[in-house]
CSV table of C-alpha atoms in Angstrom, one decimal:
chain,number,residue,atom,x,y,z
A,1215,UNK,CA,-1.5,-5.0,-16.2
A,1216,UNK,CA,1.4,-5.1,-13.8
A,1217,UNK,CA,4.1,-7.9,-12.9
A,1218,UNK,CA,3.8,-7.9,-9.1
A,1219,UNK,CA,7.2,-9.9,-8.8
A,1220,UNK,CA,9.8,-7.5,-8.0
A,1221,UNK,CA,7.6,-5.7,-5.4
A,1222,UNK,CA,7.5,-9.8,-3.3
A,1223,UNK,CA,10.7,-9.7,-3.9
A,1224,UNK,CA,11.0,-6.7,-1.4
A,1225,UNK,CA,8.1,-6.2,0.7
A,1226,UNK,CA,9.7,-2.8,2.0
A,1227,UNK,CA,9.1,-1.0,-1.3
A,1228,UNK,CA,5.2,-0.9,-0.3
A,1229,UNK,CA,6.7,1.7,2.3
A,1230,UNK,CA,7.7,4.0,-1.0
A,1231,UNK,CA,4.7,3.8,-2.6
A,1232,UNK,CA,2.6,5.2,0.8
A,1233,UNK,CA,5.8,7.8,1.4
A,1234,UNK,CA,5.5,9.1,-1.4
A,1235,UNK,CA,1.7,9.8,-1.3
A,1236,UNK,CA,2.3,12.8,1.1
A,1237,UNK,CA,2.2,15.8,-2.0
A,1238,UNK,CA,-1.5,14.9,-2.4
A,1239,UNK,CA,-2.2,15.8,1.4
A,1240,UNK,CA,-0.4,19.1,1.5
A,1241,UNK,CA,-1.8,20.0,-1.5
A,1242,UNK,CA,-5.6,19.6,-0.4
A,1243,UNK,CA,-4.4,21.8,2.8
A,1244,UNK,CA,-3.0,24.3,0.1
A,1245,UNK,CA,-5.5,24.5,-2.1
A,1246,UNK,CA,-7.9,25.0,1.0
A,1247,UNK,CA,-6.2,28.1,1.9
A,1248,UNK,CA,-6.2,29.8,-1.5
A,1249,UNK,CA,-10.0,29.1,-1.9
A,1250,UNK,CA,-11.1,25.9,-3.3
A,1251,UNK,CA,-14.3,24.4,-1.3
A,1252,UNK,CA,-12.7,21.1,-0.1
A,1253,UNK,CA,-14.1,18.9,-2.8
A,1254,UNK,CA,-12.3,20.8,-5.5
A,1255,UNK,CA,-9.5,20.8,-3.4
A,1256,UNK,CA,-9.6,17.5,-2.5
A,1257,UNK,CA,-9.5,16.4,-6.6
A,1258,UNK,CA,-7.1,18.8,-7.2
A,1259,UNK,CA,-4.8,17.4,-4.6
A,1260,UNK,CA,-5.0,13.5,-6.0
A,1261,UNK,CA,-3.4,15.0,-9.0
A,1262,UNK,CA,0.1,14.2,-7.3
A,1263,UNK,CA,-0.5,10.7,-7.3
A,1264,UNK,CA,0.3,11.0,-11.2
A,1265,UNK,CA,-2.5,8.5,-11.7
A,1266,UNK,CA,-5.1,9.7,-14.4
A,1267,UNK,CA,-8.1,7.1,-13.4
A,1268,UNK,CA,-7.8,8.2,-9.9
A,1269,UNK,CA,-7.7,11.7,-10.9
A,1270,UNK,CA,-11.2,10.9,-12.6
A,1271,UNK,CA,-13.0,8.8,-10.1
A,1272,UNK,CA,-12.0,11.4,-7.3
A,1273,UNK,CA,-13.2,14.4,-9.3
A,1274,UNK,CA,-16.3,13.0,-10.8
A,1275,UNK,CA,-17.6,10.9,-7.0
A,1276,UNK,CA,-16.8,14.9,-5.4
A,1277,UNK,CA,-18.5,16.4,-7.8
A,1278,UNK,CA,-15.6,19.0,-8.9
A,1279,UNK,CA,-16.7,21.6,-11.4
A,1280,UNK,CA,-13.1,21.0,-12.8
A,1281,UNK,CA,-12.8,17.7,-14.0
A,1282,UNK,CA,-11.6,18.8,-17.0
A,1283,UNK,CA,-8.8,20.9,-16.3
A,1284,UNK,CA,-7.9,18.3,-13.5
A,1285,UNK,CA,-7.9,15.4,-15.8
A,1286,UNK,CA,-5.9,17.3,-18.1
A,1287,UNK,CA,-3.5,18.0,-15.8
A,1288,UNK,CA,-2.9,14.7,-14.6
A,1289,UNK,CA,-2.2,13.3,-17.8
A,1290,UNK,CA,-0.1,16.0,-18.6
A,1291,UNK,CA,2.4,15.8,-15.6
A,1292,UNK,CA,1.9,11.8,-16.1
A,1293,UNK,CA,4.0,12.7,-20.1
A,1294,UNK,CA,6.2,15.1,-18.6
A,1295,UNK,CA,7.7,12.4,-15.6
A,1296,UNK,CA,11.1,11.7,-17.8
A,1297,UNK,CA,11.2,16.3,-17.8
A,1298,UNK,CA,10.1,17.0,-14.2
A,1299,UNK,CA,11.6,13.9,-12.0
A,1300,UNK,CA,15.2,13.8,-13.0
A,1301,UNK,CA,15.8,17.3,-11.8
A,1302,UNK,CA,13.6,16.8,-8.5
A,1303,UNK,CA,15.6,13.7,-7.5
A,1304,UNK,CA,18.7,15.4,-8.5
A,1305,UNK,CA,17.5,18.4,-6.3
A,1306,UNK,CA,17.1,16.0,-3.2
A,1307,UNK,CA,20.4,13.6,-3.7
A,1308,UNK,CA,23.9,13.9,-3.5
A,1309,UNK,CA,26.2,12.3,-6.0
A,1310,UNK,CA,27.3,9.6,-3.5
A,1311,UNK,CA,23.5,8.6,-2.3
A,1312,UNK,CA,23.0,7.9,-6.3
A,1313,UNK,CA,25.5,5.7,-6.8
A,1314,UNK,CA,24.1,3.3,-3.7
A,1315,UNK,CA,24.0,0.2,-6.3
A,1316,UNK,CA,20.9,-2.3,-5.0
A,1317,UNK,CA,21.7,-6.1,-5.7
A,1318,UNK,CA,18.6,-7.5,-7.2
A,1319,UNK,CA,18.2,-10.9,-6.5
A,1320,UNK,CA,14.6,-12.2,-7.1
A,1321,UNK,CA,12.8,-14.5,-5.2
A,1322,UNK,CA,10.7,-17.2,-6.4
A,1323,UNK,CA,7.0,-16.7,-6.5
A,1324,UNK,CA,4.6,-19.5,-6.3
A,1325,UNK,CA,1.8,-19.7,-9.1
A,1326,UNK,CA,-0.5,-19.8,-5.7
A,1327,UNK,CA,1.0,-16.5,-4.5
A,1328,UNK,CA,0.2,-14.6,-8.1
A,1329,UNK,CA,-3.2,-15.7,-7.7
A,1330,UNK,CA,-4.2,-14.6,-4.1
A,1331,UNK,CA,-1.8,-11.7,-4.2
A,1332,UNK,CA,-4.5,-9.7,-6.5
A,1333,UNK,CA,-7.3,-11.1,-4.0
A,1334,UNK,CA,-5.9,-10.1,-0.6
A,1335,UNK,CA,-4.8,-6.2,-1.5
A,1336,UNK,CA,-8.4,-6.3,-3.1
A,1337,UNK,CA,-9.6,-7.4,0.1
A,1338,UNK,CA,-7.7,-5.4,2.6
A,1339,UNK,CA,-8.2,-2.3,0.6
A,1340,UNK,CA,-11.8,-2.6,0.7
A,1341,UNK,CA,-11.1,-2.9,4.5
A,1342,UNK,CA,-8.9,0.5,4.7
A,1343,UNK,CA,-11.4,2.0,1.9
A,1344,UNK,CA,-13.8,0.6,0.6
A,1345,UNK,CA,-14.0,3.5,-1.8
A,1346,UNK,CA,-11.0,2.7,-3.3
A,1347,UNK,CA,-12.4,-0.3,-4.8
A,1348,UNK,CA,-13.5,0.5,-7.7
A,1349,UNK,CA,-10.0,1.2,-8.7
A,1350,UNK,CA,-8.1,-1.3,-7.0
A,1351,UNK,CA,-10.9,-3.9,-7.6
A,1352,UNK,CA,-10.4,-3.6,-11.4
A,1353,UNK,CA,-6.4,-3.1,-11.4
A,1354,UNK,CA,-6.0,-6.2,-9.3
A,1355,UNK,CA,-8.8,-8.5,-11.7
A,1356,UNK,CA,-6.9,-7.9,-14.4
A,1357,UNK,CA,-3.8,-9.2,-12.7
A,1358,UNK,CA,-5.9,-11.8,-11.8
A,1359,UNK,CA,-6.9,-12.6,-15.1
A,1360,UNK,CA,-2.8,-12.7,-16.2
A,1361,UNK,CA,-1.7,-15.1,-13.1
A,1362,UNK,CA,-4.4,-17.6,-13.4
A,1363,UNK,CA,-3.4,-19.0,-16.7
A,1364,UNK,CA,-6.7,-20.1,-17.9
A,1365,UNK,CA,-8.1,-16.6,-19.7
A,1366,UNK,CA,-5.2,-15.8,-22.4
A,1367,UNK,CA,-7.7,-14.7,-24.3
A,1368,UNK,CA,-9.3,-12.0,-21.7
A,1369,UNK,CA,-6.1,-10.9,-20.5
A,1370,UNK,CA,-5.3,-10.3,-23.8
A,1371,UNK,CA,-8.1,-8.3,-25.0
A,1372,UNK,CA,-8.1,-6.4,-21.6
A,1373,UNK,CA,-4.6,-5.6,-22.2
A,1374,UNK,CA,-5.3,-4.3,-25.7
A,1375,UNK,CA,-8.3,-4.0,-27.2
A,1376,UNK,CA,-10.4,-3.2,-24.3
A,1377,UNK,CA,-7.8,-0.6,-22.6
A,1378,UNK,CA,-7.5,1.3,-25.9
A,1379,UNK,CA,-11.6,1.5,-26.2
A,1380,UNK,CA,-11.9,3.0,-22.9
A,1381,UNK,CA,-9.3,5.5,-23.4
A,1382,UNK,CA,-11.1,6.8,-26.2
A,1383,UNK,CA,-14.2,7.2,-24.4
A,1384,UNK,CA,-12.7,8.7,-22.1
A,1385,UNK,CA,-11.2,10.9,-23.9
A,1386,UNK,CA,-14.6,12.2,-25.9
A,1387,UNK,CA,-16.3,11.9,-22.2
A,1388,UNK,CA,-13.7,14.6,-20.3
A,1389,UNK,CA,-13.8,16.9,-23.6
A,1390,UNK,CA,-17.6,17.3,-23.6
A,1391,UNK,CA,-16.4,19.3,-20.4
A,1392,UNK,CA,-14.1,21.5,-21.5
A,1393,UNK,CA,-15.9,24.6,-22.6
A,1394,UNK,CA,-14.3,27.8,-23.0
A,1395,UNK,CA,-16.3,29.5,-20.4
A,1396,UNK,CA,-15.4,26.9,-17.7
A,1397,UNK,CA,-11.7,25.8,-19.0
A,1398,UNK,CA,-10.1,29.3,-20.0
A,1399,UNK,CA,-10.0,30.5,-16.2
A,1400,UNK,CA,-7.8,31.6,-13.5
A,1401,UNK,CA,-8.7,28.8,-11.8
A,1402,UNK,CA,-6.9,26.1,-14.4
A,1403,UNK,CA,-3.9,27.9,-14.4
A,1404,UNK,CA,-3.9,27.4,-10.5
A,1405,UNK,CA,-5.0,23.7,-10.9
A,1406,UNK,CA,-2.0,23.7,-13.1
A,1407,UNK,CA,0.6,25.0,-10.4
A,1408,UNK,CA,-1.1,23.2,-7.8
A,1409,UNK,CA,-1.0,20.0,-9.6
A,1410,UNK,CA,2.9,20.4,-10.5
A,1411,UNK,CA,3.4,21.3,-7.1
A,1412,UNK,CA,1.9,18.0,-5.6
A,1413,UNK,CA,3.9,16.1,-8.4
A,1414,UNK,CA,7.0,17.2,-7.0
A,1415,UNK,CA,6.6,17.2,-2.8
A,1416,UNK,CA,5.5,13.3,-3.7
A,1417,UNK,CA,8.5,12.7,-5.6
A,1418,UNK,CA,10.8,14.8,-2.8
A,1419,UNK,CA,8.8,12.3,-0.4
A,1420,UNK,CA,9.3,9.3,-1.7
A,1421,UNK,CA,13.3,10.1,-2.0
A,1422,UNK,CA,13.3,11.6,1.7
A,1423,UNK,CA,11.3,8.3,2.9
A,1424,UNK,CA,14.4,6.3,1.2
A,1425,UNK,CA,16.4,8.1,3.3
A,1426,UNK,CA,14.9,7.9,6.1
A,1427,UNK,CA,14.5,4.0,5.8
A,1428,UNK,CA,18.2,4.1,5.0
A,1429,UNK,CA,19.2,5.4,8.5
A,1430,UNK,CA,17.6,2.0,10.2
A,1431,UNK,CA,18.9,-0.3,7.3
A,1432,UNK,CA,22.0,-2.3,6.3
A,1433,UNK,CA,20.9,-2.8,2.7
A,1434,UNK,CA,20.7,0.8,1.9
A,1435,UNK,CA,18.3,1.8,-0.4
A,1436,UNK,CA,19.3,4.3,-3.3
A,1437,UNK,CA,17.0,7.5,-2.7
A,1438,UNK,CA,16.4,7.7,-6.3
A,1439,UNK,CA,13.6,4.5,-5.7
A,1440,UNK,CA,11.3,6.5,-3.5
A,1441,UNK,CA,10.8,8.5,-6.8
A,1442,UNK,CA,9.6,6.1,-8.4
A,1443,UNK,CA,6.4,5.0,-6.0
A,1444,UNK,CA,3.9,7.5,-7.7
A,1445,UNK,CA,1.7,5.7,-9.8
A,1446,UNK,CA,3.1,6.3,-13.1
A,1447,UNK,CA,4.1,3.3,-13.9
A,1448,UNK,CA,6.4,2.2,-15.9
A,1449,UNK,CA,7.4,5.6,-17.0
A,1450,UNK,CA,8.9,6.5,-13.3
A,1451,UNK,CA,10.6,3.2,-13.2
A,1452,UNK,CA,12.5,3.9,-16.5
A,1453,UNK,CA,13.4,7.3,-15.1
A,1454,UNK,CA,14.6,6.1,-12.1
A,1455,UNK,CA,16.9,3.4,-14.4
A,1456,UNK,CA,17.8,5.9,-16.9
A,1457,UNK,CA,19.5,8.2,-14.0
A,1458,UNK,CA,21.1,5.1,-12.3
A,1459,UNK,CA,23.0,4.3,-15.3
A,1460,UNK,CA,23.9,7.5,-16.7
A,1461,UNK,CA,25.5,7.8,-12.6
A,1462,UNK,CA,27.1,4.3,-12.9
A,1463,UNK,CA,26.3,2.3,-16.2
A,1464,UNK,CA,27.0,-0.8,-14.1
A,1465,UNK,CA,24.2,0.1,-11.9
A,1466,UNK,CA,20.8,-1.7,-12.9
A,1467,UNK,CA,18.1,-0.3,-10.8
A,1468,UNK,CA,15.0,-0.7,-12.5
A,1469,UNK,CA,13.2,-3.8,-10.8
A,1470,UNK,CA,13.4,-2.3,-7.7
A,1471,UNK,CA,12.3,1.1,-9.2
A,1472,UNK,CA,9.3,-1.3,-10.5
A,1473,UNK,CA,8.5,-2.8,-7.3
A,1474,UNK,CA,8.3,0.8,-5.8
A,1475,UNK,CA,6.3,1.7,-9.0
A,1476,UNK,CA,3.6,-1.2,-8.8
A,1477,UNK,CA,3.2,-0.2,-4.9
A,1478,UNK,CA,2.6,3.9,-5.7
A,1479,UNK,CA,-0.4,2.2,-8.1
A,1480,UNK,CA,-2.0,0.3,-5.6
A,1481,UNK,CA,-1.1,3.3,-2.5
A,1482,UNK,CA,-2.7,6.0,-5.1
A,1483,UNK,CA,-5.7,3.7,-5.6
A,1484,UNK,CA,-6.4,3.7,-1.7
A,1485,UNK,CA,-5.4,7.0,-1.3
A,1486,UNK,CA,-8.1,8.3,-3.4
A,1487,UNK,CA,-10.3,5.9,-2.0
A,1488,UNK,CA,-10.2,7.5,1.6
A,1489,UNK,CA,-10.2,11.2,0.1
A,1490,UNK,CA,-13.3,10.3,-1.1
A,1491,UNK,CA,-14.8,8.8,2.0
A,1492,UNK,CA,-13.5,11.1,4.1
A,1493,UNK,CA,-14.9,14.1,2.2
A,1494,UNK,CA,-18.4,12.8,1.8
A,1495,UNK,CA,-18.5,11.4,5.1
């Protein structure tokens, strides 16, 4: 569950979490042109959204024959964020655009507004993609469960107990899929590169999209942020904080990076949402 706070506090960051959405695109193209029929390519390419469910749900509703490799993939780029993202954003920065400090001053969020934030993005994702809800649907009911106050002890157990269960299944569900004959292939090593590659051109999105808002702003934004709206949340976040102080150890970016984190979930949900209706339309 998710504290959708800092992202009220800023509306803008929503724009991160689409931007930096844009690896997932280039990779389906990509993966196109080397071979892949466009449902394998279309799973392969919502690897970049560094969001493991989504990874599932797209692979599984297109019928991939390589939902194992590509789940294993996902969650494997998902671990190596702290590895892969600090040299990315370092790559797409100069020293000067990291030490943009961000003053975080949070606004205060009605009880009311927790409650029917969950219910309108549920509502206006089904809109954009109603595909999608499956995902968003159950991301934004357990928020919903948090906010209203009245189900401590649902929240709790989905938080917990419930979340750990269905990782373990799973986990046993995806390895019944991963035979030798099908998993040992050419073909999972390019998943492999094709999946780092869509990591990285969202990451280099999201910090060009910064940019880019910077140029209309007069509250820049520190490019570093845009990294952070792929769904891996909170371990982007933390990068994304880790690098802003080790620049400036006065320079507190992480509920920003959170608020850019929490919109890449809800962007990646949608995202895969319309690969998937566009593909089986």
């Amino acid at each position: 569950m998710i504290d959708f706070g800092p992202l009220l506090s800023n509306p803008k960051l929503f724009l991160l979490g689409g931007a930096a959405q844009f690896g997932i695109f280039l990779i389906i193209l990509l993966a196109t042109m080397i071979g892949f029929n466009i449902n394998d390519a279309a799973a392969i390419g919502i690897i970049g959204a560094a969001d493991g469910p989504t990874s599932i749900l797209v692979a599984m509703k297109l019928g991939s024959k390589f939902l194992g490799p590509i789940t294993v993939v996902a969650y494997s780029y998902m671990a190596l964020v702290p590895i892969i993202q600090p040299a990315v954003v370092k790559l797409c920065t100069t020293k000067k655009e990291r030490l943009i400090k961000m003053e975080y001053n949070p606004v205060s969020v009605s009880h009311t507004t927790k409650v029917l934030f969950p219910i309108v993005v549920t509502i206006i994702a089904g809109l954009i993609a109603p595909k999608s809800l499956a995902l968003v649907g159950f991301l934004m009911f357990g928020n919903l469960l948090r906010e209203c106050g009245v189900l401590r002890l649902l929240s709790e157990t989905a938080q917990n107990i419930l979340a750990n269960l269905i990782t373990l299944l799973l986990g046993i569900t995806i390895a019944s899929q991963m035979k030798a004959e099908t998993f040992v292939t050419w073909e999972t090593l390019l998943i492999l590169v094709l999946g780092l590659a869509a990591f990285v051109f969202d990451t280099v999105a999201g910090v060009m999209f910064a940019k880019f808002m910077n140029l209309f702003s007069k509250k820049k934004i520190n490019p570093m942020i845009g990294a952070a709206g792929i769904s891996a949340f909170p371990m982007s976040a933390r990068v994304i904080q880790k690098m802003g102080l080790k620049e400036d150890p006065n320079n507190h970016l992480l509920m920003h990076a959170i608020g850019a984190n929490v919109s890449g979930q809800i962007a990646s949900a949608i995202v895969g949402g319309l690969i998937i209706g566009l593909v089986l339309a």
